[in-house]
mmCIF file of C-alpha atoms and ligand atoms in Angstrom:
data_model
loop_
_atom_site.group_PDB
_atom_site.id
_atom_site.type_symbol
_atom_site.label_atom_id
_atom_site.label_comp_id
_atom_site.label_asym_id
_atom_site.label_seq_id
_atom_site.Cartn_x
_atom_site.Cartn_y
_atom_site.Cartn_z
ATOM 1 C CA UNK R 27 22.174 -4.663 -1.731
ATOM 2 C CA UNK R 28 19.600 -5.824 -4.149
ATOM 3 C CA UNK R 29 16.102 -7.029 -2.771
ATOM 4 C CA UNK R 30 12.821 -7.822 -4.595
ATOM 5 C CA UNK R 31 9.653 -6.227 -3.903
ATOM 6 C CA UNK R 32 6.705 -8.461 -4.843
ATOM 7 C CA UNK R 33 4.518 -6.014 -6.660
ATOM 8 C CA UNK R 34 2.230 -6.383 -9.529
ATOM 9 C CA UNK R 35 1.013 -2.422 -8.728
ATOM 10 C CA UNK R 36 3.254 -0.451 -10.852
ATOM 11 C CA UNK R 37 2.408 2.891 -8.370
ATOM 12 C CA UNK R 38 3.087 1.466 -5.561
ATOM 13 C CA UNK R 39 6.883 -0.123 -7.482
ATOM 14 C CA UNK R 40 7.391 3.858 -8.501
ATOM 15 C CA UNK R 41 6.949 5.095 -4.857
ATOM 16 C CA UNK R 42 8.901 2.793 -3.339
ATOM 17 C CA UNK R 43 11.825 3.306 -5.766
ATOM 18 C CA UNK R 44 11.542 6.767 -4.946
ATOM 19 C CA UNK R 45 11.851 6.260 -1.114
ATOM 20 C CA UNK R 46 14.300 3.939 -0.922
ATOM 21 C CA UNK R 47 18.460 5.305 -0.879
ATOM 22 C CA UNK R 48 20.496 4.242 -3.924
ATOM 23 C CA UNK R 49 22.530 1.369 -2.075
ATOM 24 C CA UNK R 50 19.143 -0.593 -2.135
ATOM 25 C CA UNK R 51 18.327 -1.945 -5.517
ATOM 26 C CA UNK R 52 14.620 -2.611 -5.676
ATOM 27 C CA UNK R 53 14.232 -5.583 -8.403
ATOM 28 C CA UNK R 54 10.101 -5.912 -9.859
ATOM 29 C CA UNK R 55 8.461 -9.153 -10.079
ATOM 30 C CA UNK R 56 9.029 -9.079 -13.892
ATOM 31 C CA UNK R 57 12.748 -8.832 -13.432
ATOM 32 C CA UNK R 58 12.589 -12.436 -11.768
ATOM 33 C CA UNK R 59 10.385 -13.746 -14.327
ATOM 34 C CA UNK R 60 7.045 -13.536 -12.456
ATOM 35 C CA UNK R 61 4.474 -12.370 -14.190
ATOM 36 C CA UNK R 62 1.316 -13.959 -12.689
ATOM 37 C CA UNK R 63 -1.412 -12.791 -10.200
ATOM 38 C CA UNK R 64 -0.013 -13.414 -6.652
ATOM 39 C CA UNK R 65 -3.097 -15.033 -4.462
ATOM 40 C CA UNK R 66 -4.067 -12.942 -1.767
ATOM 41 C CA UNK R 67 -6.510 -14.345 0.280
ATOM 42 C CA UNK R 68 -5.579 -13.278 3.672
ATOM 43 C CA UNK R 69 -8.057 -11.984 6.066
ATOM 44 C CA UNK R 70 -5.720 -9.171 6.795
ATOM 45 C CA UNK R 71 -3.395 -6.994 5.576
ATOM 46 C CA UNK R 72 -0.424 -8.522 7.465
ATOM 47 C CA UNK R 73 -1.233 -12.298 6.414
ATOM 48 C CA UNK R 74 -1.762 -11.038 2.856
ATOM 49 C CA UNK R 75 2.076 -9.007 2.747
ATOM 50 C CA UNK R 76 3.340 -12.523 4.143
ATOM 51 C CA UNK R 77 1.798 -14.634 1.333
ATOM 52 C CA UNK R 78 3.067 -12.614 -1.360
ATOM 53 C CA UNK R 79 6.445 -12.760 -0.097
ATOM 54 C CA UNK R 80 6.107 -16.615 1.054
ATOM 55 C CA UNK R 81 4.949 -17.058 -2.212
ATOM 56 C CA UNK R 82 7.446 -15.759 -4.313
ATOM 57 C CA UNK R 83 10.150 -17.312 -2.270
ATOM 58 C CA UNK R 84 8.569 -20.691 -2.796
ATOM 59 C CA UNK R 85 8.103 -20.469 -6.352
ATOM 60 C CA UNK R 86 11.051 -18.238 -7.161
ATOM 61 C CA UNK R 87 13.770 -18.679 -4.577
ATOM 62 C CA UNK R 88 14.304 -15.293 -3.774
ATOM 63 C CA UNK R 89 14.304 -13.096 -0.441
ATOM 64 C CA UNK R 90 11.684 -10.594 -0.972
ATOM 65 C CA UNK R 91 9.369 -8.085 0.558
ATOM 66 C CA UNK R 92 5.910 -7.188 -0.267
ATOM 67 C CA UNK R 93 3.188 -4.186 1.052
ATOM 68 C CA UNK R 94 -0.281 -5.082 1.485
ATOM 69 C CA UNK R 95 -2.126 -1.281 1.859
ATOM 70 C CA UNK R 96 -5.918 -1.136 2.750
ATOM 71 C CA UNK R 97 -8.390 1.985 3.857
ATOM 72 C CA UNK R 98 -10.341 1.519 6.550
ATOM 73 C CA UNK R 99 -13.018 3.907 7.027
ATOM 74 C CA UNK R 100 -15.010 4.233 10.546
ATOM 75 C CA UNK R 101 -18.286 4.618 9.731
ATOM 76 C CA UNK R 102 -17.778 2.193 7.793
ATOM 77 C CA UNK R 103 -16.223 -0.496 10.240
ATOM 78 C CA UNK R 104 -13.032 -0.539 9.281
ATOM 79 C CA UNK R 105 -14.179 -1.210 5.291
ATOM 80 C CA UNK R 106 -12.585 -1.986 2.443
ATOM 81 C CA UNK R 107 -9.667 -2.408 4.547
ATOM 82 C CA UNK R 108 -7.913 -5.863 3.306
ATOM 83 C CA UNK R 109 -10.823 -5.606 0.311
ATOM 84 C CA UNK R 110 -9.843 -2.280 -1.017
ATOM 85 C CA UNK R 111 -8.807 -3.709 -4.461
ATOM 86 C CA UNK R 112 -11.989 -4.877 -5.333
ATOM 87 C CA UNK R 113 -14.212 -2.876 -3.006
ATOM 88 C CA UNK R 114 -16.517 -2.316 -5.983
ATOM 89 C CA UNK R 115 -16.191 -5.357 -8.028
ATOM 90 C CA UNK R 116 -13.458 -8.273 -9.243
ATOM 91 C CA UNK R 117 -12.731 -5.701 -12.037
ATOM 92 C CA UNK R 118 -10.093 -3.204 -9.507
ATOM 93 C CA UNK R 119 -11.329 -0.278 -10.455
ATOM 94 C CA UNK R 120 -10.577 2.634 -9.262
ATOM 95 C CA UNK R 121 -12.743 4.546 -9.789
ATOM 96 C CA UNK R 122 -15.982 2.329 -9.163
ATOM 97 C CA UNK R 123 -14.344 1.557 -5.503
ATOM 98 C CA UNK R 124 -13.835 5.710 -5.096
ATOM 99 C CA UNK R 125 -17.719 5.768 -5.895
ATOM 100 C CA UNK R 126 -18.740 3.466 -3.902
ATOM 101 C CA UNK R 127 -17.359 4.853 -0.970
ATOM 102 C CA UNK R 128 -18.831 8.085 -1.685
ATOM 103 C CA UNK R 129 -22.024 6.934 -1.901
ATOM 104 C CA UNK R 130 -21.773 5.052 1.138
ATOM 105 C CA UNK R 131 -20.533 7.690 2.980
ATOM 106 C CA UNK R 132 -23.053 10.231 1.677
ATOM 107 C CA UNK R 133 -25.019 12.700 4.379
ATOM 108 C CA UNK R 134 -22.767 10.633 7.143
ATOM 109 C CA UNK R 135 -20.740 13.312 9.338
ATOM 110 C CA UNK R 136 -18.009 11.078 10.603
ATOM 111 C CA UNK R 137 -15.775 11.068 7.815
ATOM 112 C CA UNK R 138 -12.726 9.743 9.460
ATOM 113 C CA UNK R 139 -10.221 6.897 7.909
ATOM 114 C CA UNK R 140 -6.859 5.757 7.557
ATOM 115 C CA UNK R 141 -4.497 3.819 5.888
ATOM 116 C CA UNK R 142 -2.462 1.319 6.832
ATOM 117 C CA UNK R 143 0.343 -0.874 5.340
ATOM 118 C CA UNK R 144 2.186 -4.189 6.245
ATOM 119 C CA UNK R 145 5.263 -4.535 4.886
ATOM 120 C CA UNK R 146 6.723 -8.498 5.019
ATOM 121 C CA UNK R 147 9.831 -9.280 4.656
ATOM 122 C CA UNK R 148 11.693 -12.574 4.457
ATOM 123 C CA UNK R 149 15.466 -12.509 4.301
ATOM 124 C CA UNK R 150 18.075 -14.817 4.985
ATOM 125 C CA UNK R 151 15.045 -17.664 6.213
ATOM 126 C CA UNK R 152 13.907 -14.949 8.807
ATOM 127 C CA UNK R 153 10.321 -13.194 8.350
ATOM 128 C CA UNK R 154 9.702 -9.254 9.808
ATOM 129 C CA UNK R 155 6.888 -7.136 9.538
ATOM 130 C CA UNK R 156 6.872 -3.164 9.360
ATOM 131 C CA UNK R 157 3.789 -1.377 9.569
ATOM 132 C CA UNK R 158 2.914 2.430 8.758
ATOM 133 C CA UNK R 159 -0.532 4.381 8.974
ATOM 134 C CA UNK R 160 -1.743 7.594 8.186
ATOM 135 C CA UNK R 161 -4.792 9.141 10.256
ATOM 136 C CA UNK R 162 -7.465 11.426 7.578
ATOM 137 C CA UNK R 163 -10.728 12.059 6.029
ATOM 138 C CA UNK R 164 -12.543 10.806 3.357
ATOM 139 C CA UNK R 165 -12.832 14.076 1.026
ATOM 140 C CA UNK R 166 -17.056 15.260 0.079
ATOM 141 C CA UNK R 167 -16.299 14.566 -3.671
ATOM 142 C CA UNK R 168 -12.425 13.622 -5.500
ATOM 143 C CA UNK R 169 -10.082 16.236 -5.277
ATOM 144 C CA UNK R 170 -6.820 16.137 -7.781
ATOM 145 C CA UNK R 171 -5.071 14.082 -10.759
ATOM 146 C CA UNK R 172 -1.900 12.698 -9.067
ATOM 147 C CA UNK R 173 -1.483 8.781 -6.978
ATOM 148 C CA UNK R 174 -3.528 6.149 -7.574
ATOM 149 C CA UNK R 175 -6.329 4.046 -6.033
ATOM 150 C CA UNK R 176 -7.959 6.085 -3.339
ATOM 151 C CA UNK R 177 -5.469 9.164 -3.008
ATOM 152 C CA UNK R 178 -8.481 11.252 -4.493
ATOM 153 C CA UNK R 179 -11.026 11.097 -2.175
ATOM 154 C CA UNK R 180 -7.997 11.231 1.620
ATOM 155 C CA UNK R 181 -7.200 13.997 3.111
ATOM 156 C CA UNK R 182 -4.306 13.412 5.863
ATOM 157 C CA UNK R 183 -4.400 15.123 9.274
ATOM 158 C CA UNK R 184 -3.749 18.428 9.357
ATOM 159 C CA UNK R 185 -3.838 18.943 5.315
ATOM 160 C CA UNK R 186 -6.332 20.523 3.089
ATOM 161 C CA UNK R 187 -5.403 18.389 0.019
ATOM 162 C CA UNK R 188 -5.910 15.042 -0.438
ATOM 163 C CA UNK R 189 -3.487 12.992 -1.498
ATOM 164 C CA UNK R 190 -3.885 13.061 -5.044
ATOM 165 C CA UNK R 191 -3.126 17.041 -4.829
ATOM 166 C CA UNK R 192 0.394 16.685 -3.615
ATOM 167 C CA UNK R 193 3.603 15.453 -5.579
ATOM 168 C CA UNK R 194 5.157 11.773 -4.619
ATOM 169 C CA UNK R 195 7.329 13.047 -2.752
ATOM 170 C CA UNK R 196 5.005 15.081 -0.439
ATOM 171 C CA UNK R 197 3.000 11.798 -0.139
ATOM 172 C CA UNK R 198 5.741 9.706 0.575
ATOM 173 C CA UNK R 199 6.834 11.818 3.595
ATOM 174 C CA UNK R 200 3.539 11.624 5.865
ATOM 175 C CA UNK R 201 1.777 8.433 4.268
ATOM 176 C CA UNK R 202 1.588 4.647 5.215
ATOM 177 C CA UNK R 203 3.900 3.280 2.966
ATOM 178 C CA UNK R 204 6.427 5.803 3.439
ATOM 179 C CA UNK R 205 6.426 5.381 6.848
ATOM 180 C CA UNK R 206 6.307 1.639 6.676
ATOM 181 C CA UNK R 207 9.485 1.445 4.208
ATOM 182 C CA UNK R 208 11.515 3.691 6.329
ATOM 183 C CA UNK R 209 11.107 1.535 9.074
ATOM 184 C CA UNK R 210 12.370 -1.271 6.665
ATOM 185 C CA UNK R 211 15.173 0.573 5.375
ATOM 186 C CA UNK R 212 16.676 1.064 9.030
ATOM 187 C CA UNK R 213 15.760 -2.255 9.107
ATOM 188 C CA UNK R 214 17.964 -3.473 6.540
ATOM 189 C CA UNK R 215 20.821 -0.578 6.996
ATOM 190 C CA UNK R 216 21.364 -2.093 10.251
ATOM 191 C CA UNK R 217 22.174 -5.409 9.013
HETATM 192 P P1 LIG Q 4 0.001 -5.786 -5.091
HETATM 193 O O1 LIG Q 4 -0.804 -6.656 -4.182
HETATM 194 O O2 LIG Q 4 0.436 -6.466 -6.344
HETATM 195 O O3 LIG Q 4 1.142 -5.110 -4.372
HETATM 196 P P2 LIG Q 4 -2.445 -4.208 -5.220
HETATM 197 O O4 LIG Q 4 -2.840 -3.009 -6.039
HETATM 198 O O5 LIG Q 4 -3.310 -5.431 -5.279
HETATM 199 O O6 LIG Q 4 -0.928 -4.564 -5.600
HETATM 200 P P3 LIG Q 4 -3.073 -3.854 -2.397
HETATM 201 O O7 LIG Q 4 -3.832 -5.119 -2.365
HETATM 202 O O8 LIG Q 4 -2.111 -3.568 -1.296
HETATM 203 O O9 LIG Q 4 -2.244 -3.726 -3.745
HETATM 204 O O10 LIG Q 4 -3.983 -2.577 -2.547
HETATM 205 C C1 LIG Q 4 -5.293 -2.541 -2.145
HETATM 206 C C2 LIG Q 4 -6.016 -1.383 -2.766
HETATM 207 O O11 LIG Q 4 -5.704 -0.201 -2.063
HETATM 208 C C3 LIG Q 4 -5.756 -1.120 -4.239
HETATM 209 O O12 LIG Q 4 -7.007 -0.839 -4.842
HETATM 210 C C4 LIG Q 4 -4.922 0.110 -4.268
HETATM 211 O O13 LIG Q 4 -5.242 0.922 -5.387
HETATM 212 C C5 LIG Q 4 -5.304 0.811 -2.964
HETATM 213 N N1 LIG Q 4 -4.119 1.480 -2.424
HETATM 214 C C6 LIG Q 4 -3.010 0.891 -1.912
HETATM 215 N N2 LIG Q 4 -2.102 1.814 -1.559
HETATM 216 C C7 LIG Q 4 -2.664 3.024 -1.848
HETATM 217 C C8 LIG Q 4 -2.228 4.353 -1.746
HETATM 218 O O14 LIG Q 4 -1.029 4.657 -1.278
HETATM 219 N N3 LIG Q 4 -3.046 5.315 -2.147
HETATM 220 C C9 LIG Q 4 -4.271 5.042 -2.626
HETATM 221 N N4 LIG Q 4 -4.764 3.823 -2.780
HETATM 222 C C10 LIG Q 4 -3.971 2.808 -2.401
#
């Protein structure tokens, strides 16, 4: 089976790949010739996975999925959430949205956060939605080299490293995505 996942984040492409078993070929956006910024102007994470896919399918023709991932932070109410990308600014950077956060958060005990993903899919003209989150804390100052985005400043439950301290394939086994794509791979294995 070959199925497109509507990504323009070339991390989030390489986990996935990673995750998913060799019978499902994950094509990129580039593969099908689309190499422009997919709107997402949802005002949640769920509506935003569902344009990207609606969107490609429109302009493109293909069945697709998509992940739209956000942190939410409680102190914080629930923020960036579905504005993690640009948390900082329209720029997307990393590490501006990591220091804003910490700033935000500093001399504040609560700590606590997760991350969540939707995962849309449309396939053969029916839409599905597969959701995965990971409970944590957002780390004092950032810890490690490896992910992307925020994985430098979370900490899952019951860890001591965040997630930029562990290999993909440690991250992939407790995080959001990973446990939003396995429920999309039994998904699509039971088809
Ligand atoms: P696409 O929409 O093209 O898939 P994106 O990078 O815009 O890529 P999102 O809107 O889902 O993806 O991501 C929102 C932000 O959250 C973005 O800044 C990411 O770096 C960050 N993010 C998403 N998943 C993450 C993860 O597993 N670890 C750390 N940060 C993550």
């Amino acid at each position: 089976m070959k199925i497109v996942f509507a990504t323009n984040n070339p991390n989030k492409l390489k986990e996935i790949k990673a995750l998913v078993p060799k019978h499902i070929e994950i094509v990129s956006l580039s593969e099908i010739g689309c190499n422009e910024d997919i709107p997402e102007t949802g005002e949640t994470l769920e509506a935003n996975a569902f344009q990207k896919v609606n969107y490609v399918k429109e302009h493109f023709g293909y069945d697709c999925f998509a992940d739209d991932s956000g942190l939410e932070i409680n102190a914080l109410n629930g923020n960036p959430g579905v504005y993690s990308a640009r948390y900082a600014g329209p720029e997307r950077n990393a590490d501006a949205n990591m220091a804003k956060i910490i700033t935000e958060l500093n001399g504040c005990e609560n700590r606590k956060a997760q991350f969540r993903t939707a995962i849309a899919l449309v396939l053969n003209g029916e839409e599905q939605l597969f959701e995965g989150k990971v409970e944590g804390e957002i780390s004092l100052i950032k810890l490690g080299e490896k992910g992307f985005g925020y994985d430098p400043i979370f900490v899952p439950e019951n860890e001591t490293r965040s997630f930029a301290q562990m290999t993909m394939q440690e991250k992939g086994e407790i995080s959001h995505r990973g446990k939003a794509v396995r429920r999309l791979i039994n998904y699509l294995s039971s088809l």
